[in-house]
Amino acid sequence: MPYIDLHTHTTASDGTLSPSELVSQAYSLGLRAVAITDHDTMEGVEEALEQARKIEIEVIPGVEISVDFAKEMHILGYFPDPYAPLMERTLEDLRQYRMERNPQIVAKLNSLGFDITLEEIKQIAGGSIVGRPHIAKVLLDKGYVESIKEAFAEYLALGKPAYVKKEKLTPEAAIEAIAASGGLPVLAHPKYLEMTEEELDGLVCRLVKAGLKGIEVYYSTHSLEETEQYWGLAKKYQLLLTGGSDFHGSSKSEISLGKGTGTLRIDEELLVKLKEQMIGGRTGFSQYLNE
Ligand code: AMP
Ligand code: ZN
Ligand code: FE
Ligand code: FE
């Protein structure tokens, strides 16, 4: 049975493999397709597509946008055109929000007595998406904490002394940006919303009205019960089902590409359905694929 992975991160955000390394690894694991869904950027997509042209594997252009909500809500977008005006502006705004926040985090860390600069953090990040995981990595490398987890738990997480709120899009705005750019907006890992079944049903209903097209049913840390619950929601609201590992390379070493924590298997059939839903199969970024 051919398997795929529709949720991965590269060095373009906070993953540790470059886009081409990730695509090569997916190929050597026997995956049929892999989606690149970096946080708030599509900068890794070109390189991944380039690598996919050299080997027998399909790359799906994607993005994962963090949106404003009580808990961690992420909206995945598949096949949006990064050069569509609204998507270009949205991605630029998201970069800007980080550029406003990050120096404030550094200032807080400095006042806590840590010798850390924005330059060091940017160097670790490599790309234009600089986030808290990179700040945590610098704290780790300098011996201020013993793990990334500790950096968040002691300093960077909500309510901790170096936390600074980042401006975010509303869920509706992220959905609109993806849809208006020819992409399919999908609710990522519903588990992290920490909602009751009733609350989640209400939320999905709200997001469907805004244009949500799918829900990430299969995910590394979803239990069987959760998977069944999200499957039920997908059926109730006639949403596409997606699935992925959320692979980040060695910065989340417990998650393997394609396999998640070991047992994840995402059937290629889900991607077939995704493509069928794309208007004529040639909207958004997909139009660049065959040219
Ligand atoms: P940012 O978008 O820069 O605010 O960073 C958010 C990212 O940090 C999330 O996508 C997670 O990958 C990571 N993160 C958030 N909370 C934690 C935590 N408690 N421990 C480890 N990583 C975290
Ligand atoms: Zn991440
Ligand atoms: Fe996420
Ligand atoms: Fe992710």
CSV table of C-alpha atoms and ligand atoms in Angstrom, one decimal:
chain,number,residue,atom,x,y,z
A,1,MET,CA,0.0,0.0,0.0
A,2,PRO,CA,1.4,3.4,-0.9
A,3,TYR,CA,1.8,5.8,2.0
A,4,ILE,CA,2.2,9.6,2.2
A,5,ASP,CA,2.9,12.3,4.8
A,6,LEU,CA,1.0,15.5,4.6
A,7,HIS,CA,2.5,17.5,7.5
A,8,THR,CA,6.3,18.2,7.7
A,9,HIS,CA,8.7,21.0,8.6
A,10,THR,CA,12.1,21.9,7.1
A,11,THR,CA,14.9,24.4,7.8
A,12,ALA,CA,12.6,27.0,6.2
A,13,SER,CA,10.9,27.0,9.6
A,14,ASP,CA,11.9,25.0,12.6
A,15,GLY,CA,12.7,21.6,11.1
A,16,THR,CA,16.3,20.4,10.9
A,17,LEU,CA,16.4,18.9,7.4
A,18,SER,CA,16.7,21.1,4.4
A,19,PRO,CA,13.7,20.7,1.9
A,20,SER,CA,15.8,18.6,-0.4
A,21,GLU,CA,17.1,16.4,2.4
A,22,LEU,CA,13.5,15.9,3.6
A,23,VAL,CA,12.3,14.9,0.2
A,24,SER,CA,15.2,12.5,-0.3
A,25,GLN,CA,14.5,10.9,3.1
A,26,ALA,CA,10.8,10.5,2.2
A,27,TYR,CA,11.7,8.9,-1.0
A,28,SER,CA,14.1,6.4,0.6
A,29,LEU,CA,11.4,5.5,3.2
A,30,GLY,CA,9.2,4.6,0.2
A,31,LEU,CA,6.7,7.4,0.6
A,32,ARG,CA,4.7,8.2,-2.5
A,33,ALA,CA,4.2,11.9,-1.6
A,34,VAL,CA,5.1,14.4,1.0
A,35,ALA,CA,3.7,17.8,1.8
A,36,ILE,CA,6.0,20.7,2.9
A,37,THR,CA,4.0,22.6,5.6
A,38,ASP,CA,6.4,25.0,7.3
A,39,HIS,CA,5.2,27.4,9.9
A,40,ASP,CA,4.1,30.7,8.3
A,41,THR,CA,6.3,30.4,5.2
A,42,MET,CA,6.4,28.6,1.8
A,43,GLU,CA,10.1,29.4,1.2
A,44,GLY,CA,11.1,25.7,1.4
A,45,VAL,CA,8.6,24.7,-1.3
A,46,GLU,CA,10.7,25.6,-4.5
A,47,GLU,CA,13.7,23.6,-3.3
A,48,ALA,CA,11.5,20.6,-2.4
A,49,LEU,CA,9.8,20.6,-5.8
A,50,GLU,CA,13.2,20.8,-7.5
A,51,GLN,CA,14.4,17.8,-5.6
A,52,ALA,CA,11.2,15.9,-6.4
A,53,ARG,CA,11.8,16.4,-10.1
A,54,LYS,CA,15.0,14.4,-9.7
A,55,ILE,CA,13.5,11.4,-8.0
A,56,GLU,CA,10.2,9.5,-8.1
A,57,ILE,CA,8.2,11.3,-5.4
A,58,GLU,CA,5.5,13.9,-5.4
A,59,VAL,CA,5.8,17.1,-3.3
A,60,ILE,CA,2.7,19.0,-2.3
A,61,PRO,CA,3.2,22.7,-1.6
A,62,GLY,CA,1.8,23.7,1.7
A,63,VAL,CA,1.9,25.9,4.7
A,64,GLU,CA,0.9,25.8,8.4
A,65,ILE,CA,-0.4,29.1,9.8
A,66,SER,CA,-0.6,29.7,13.6
A,67,VAL,CA,-3.8,31.6,14.3
A,68,ASP,CA,-5.3,33.6,17.2
A,69,PHE,CA,-7.1,31.3,19.6
A,70,ALA,CA,-7.2,30.4,23.3
A,71,LYS,CA,-5.2,27.2,22.6
A,72,GLU,CA,-2.7,26.4,19.9
A,73,MET,CA,-4.7,26.5,16.6
A,74,HIS,CA,-2.9,25.8,13.3
A,75,ILE,CA,-4.5,26.0,9.9
A,76,LEU,CA,-2.8,23.9,7.2
A,77,GLY,CA,-3.1,25.0,3.6
A,78,TYR,CA,-2.5,22.7,0.6
A,79,PHE,CA,-1.6,24.0,-2.8
A,80,PRO,CA,-2.0,27.7,-2.2
A,81,ASP,CA,-0.2,29.9,-4.7
A,82,PRO,CA,2.5,31.7,-2.7
A,83,TYR,CA,2.6,34.4,-5.3
A,84,ALA,CA,-1.2,35.1,-5.2
A,85,PRO,CA,-1.5,38.7,-3.9
A,86,LEU,CA,-3.3,37.8,-0.7
A,87,MET,CA,-1.0,34.9,0.2
A,88,GLU,CA,2.1,37.0,-0.5
A,89,ARG,CA,0.8,39.8,1.8
A,90,THR,CA,-0.3,37.3,4.4
A,91,LEU,CA,3.1,35.6,4.6
A,92,GLU,CA,4.8,39.0,4.7
A,93,ASP,CA,2.6,40.1,7.6
A,94,LEU,CA,3.4,36.8,9.5
A,95,ARG,CA,7.1,37.5,9.1
A,96,GLN,CA,6.6,41.0,10.3
A,97,TYR,CA,4.7,39.9,13.5
A,98,ARG,CA,7.7,37.7,14.3
A,99,MET,CA,10.2,40.6,13.7
A,100,GLU,CA,8.2,42.7,16.1
A,101,ARG,CA,8.1,40.1,18.8
A,102,ASN,CA,11.5,38.4,18.7
A,103,PRO,CA,13.6,41.5,19.9
A,104,GLN,CA,11.2,41.9,22.8
A,105,ILE,CA,11.8,38.2,23.9
A,106,VAL,CA,15.6,38.8,23.6
A,107,ALA,CA,15.2,42.0,25.8
A,108,LYS,CA,13.3,40.0,28.4
A,109,LEU,CA,15.9,37.2,28.4
A,110,ASN,CA,18.7,39.8,28.7
A,111,SER,CA,17.0,41.4,31.7
A,112,LEU,CA,16.8,37.9,33.2
A,113,GLY,CA,20.6,37.8,33.0
A,114,PHE,CA,21.1,35.7,29.8
A,115,ASP,CA,23.8,36.7,27.4
A,116,ILE,CA,21.9,36.2,24.1
A,117,THR,CA,21.5,38.2,20.9
A,118,LEU,CA,19.0,38.4,18.1
A,119,GLU,CA,21.9,37.8,15.7
A,120,GLU,CA,22.8,34.4,17.3
A,121,ILE,CA,19.1,33.4,17.1
A,122,LYS,CA,18.9,34.4,13.4
A,123,GLN,CA,22.0,32.4,12.6
A,124,ILE,CA,20.5,29.3,14.2
A,125,ALA,CA,17.2,29.8,12.3
A,126,GLY,CA,18.9,30.2,9.0
A,127,GLY,CA,15.8,31.1,7.1
A,128,SER,CA,13.5,34.1,7.5
A,129,ILE,CA,11.1,32.4,9.9
A,130,VAL,CA,12.7,32.9,13.4
A,131,GLY,CA,10.7,31.4,16.2
A,132,ARG,CA,10.8,30.4,19.8
A,133,PRO,CA,12.2,26.9,19.0
A,134,HIS,CA,15.3,28.7,17.7
A,135,ILE,CA,15.6,30.9,20.8
A,136,ALA,CA,15.2,27.7,22.9
A,137,LYS,CA,18.0,26.1,20.9
A,138,VAL,CA,20.4,29.0,21.6
A,139,LEU,CA,19.6,28.8,25.3
A,140,LEU,CA,20.3,25.1,25.1
A,141,ASP,CA,23.6,25.5,23.2
A,142,LYS,CA,24.8,28.1,25.7
A,143,GLY,CA,24.1,25.8,28.6
A,144,TYR,CA,21.3,28.0,30.2
A,145,VAL,CA,18.9,25.1,30.0
A,146,GLU,CA,19.2,21.3,29.6
A,147,SER,CA,16.5,20.9,27.0
A,148,ILE,CA,14.3,22.7,24.5
A,149,LYS,CA,11.4,21.6,26.7
A,150,GLU,CA,12.9,23.3,29.7
A,151,ALA,CA,13.5,26.5,27.8
A,152,PHE,CA,9.8,26.7,27.1
A,153,ALA,CA,8.6,25.5,30.5
A,154,GLU,CA,10.8,28.0,32.4
A,155,TYR,CA,11.0,31.0,30.1
A,156,LEU,CA,9.3,31.0,26.7
A,157,ALA,CA,5.9,29.5,27.2
A,158,LEU,CA,2.7,31.5,27.8
A,159,GLY,CA,2.8,32.9,31.4
A,160,LYS,CA,6.6,32.5,31.7
A,161,PRO,CA,9.0,35.5,32.2
A,162,ALA,CA,10.3,35.8,28.7
A,163,TYR,CA,6.9,35.2,26.9
A,164,VAL,CA,5.8,37.9,24.5
A,165,LYS,CA,2.5,37.7,22.7
A,166,LYS,CA,2.8,37.6,18.9
A,167,GLU,CA,0.2,39.2,16.7
A,168,LYS,CA,-1.7,36.5,14.8
A,169,LEU,CA,-4.3,36.2,12.1
A,170,THR,CA,-7.8,35.2,13.0
A,171,PRO,CA,-8.7,31.6,12.0
A,172,GLU,CA,-11.1,33.1,9.4
A,173,ALA,CA,-8.4,35.3,7.9
A,174,ALA,CA,-6.0,32.4,7.5
A,175,ILE,CA,-8.7,30.3,5.9
A,176,GLU,CA,-9.6,33.1,3.5
A,177,ALA,CA,-5.9,33.7,2.6
A,178,ILE,CA,-5.4,30.1,1.7
A,179,ALA,CA,-8.7,29.7,-0.1
A,180,ALA,CA,-8.3,32.9,-2.1
A,181,SER,CA,-4.9,31.7,-3.2
A,182,GLY,CA,-6.4,28.5,-4.7
A,183,GLY,CA,-5.5,26.3,-1.7
A,184,LEU,CA,-7.4,24.0,0.6
A,185,PRO,CA,-7.6,25.1,4.3
A,186,VAL,CA,-7.5,22.3,6.8
A,187,LEU,CA,-7.7,22.3,10.6
A,188,ALA,CA,-4.4,20.9,11.9
A,189,HIS,CA,-4.2,18.5,14.9
A,190,PRO,CA,-7.5,19.2,16.6
A,191,LYS,CA,-6.1,17.4,19.7
A,192,TYR,CA,-4.1,20.5,20.7
A,193,LEU,CA,-7.3,22.6,20.9
A,194,GLU,CA,-8.1,20.7,24.1
A,195,MET,CA,-11.8,21.0,23.5
A,196,THR,CA,-14.7,18.8,24.5
A,197,GLU,CA,-16.5,17.0,21.7
A,198,GLU,CA,-19.3,19.6,21.8
A,199,GLU,CA,-17.0,22.6,21.8
A,200,LEU,CA,-15.0,21.1,18.9
A,201,ASP,CA,-18.1,20.5,16.9
A,202,GLY,CA,-19.1,24.1,17.4
A,203,LEU,CA,-15.7,25.3,16.3
A,204,VAL,CA,-15.6,23.2,13.2
A,205,CYS,CA,-19.1,24.4,12.3
A,206,ARG,CA,-17.8,28.0,12.6
A,207,LEU,CA,-14.7,27.3,10.5
A,208,VAL,CA,-16.7,25.5,7.8
A,209,LYS,CA,-18.8,28.7,7.4
A,210,ALA,CA,-15.5,30.5,6.9
A,211,GLY,CA,-14.4,28.1,4.1
A,212,LEU,CA,-12.6,25.2,5.9
A,213,LYS,CA,-12.3,22.2,3.6
A,214,GLY,CA,-10.6,19.6,5.7
A,215,ILE,CA,-9.5,18.2,9.0
A,216,GLU,CA,-6.3,16.5,10.0
A,217,VAL,CA,-7.7,13.2,11.3
A,218,TYR,CA,-4.6,11.1,11.3
A,219,TYR,CA,-1.7,12.6,13.3
A,220,SER,CA,1.2,11.3,15.3
A,221,THR,CA,-0.2,11.8,18.7
A,222,HIS,CA,-3.9,11.3,18.1
A,223,SER,CA,-5.3,8.3,20.0
A,224,LEU,CA,-7.6,5.9,18.3
A,225,GLU,CA,-10.6,7.5,20.1
A,226,GLU,CA,-9.6,11.0,19.0
A,227,THR,CA,-9.0,9.7,15.4
A,228,GLU,CA,-12.5,8.3,15.4
A,229,GLN,CA,-14.0,11.5,16.8
A,230,TYR,CA,-12.3,13.7,14.1
A,231,TRP,CA,-13.3,11.2,11.4
A,232,GLY,CA,-16.9,11.6,12.6
A,233,LEU,CA,-16.6,15.4,12.4
A,234,ALA,CA,-15.2,15.1,8.8
A,235,LYS,CA,-18.1,13.0,7.8
A,236,LYS,CA,-20.7,15.2,9.5
A,237,TYR,CA,-19.4,18.4,7.8
A,238,GLN,CA,-18.4,16.7,4.6
A,239,LEU,CA,-14.7,17.7,5.0
A,240,LEU,CA,-11.7,16.2,3.5
A,241,LEU,CA,-9.6,13.9,5.7
A,242,THR,CA,-5.9,14.6,5.9
A,243,GLY,CA,-3.0,13.1,7.9
A,244,GLY,CA,0.6,13.7,8.7
A,245,SER,CA,3.4,13.2,11.1
A,246,ASP,CA,4.4,16.8,11.9
A,247,PHE,CA,8.0,15.7,11.3
A,248,HIS,CA,10.6,18.2,12.4
A,249,GLY,CA,13.9,16.2,12.1
A,250,SER,CA,16.1,15.9,15.2
A,251,SER,CA,14.4,18.8,17.0
A,252,LYS,CA,11.5,16.4,17.6
A,253,SER,CA,13.3,13.1,17.4
A,254,GLU,CA,10.4,11.1,18.7
A,255,ILE,CA,8.5,11.8,15.4
A,256,SER,CA,9.6,9.9,12.3
A,257,LEU,CA,8.8,11.0,8.8
A,258,GLY,CA,5.7,9.1,7.5
A,259,LYS,CA,5.5,6.9,10.6
A,260,GLY,CA,4.9,9.4,13.4
A,261,THR,CA,5.6,7.7,16.7
A,262,GLY,CA,5.7,4.4,14.9
A,263,THR,CA,2.2,3.3,13.8
A,264,LEU,CA,1.0,6.2,11.6
A,265,ARG,CA,0.2,5.1,8.0
A,266,ILE,CA,-1.4,7.7,5.7
A,267,ASP,CA,-3.0,6.2,2.7
A,268,GLU,CA,-2.3,7.8,-0.7
A,269,GLU,CA,-6.1,7.8,-1.3
A,270,LEU,CA,-6.4,10.9,0.9
A,271,LEU,CA,-4.3,12.9,-1.5
A,272,VAL,CA,-6.3,11.6,-4.5
A,273,LYS,CA,-9.4,13.1,-2.8
A,274,LEU,CA,-7.6,16.3,-2.0
A,275,LYS,CA,-6.7,16.8,-5.6
A,276,GLU,CA,-10.2,15.9,-6.8
A,277,GLN,CA,-11.5,18.8,-4.7
A,278,MET,CA,-9.2,21.3,-6.3
A,279,ILE,CA,-11.3,23.0,-8.9
A,280,GLY,CA,-10.4,21.2,-12.1
A,281,GLY,CA,-7.3,19.9,-10.3
A,282,ARG,CA,-5.4,23.0,-11.5
A,283,THR,CA,-5.8,25.8,-9.0
A,284,GLY,CA,-3.3,27.6,-6.9
A,285,PHE,CA,0.3,26.4,-6.9
A,286,SER,CA,-0.6,23.2,-8.8
A,287,GLN,CA,-0.7,25.2,-12.0
A,288,TYR,CA,3.1,25.6,-11.6
A,289,LEU,CA,3.6,21.9,-11.2
A,290,ASN,CA,3.1,20.8,-14.8
A,291,GLU,CA,4.6,23.9,-16.6
B,1,AMP,P1,6.5,30.6,17.6
B,1,AMP,O1,5.7,30.4,16.4
B,1,AMP,O2,7.8,31.2,17.3
B,1,AMP,O3,5.8,31.3,18.7
B,1,AMP,O4,6.9,29.1,18.2
B,1,AMP,C1,5.9,28.2,18.3
B,1,AMP,C2,6.4,26.8,18.2
B,1,AMP,O5,7.2,26.5,19.4
B,1,AMP,C3,5.4,25.7,18.1
B,1,AMP,O6,5.0,25.5,16.8
B,1,AMP,C4,6.0,24.5,18.7
B,1,AMP,O7,6.8,23.8,17.7
B,1,AMP,C5,7.0,25.1,19.7
B,1,AMP,N1,6.5,25.0,21.1
B,1,AMP,C6,5.5,25.7,21.6
B,1,AMP,N2,5.4,25.4,22.9
B,1,AMP,C7,6.3,24.5,23.2
B,1,AMP,C8,6.7,23.7,24.4
B,1,AMP,N3,6.1,23.9,25.5
B,1,AMP,N4,7.8,22.9,24.3
B,1,AMP,C9,8.5,22.7,23.1
B,1,AMP,N5,8.1,23.4,22.0
B,1,AMP,C10,7.1,24.2,22.0
B,2,ZN,ZN,7.3,23.5,14.4
B,3,FE,FE,1.1,22.6,14.2
B,4,FE,FE,3.4,21.3,12.3
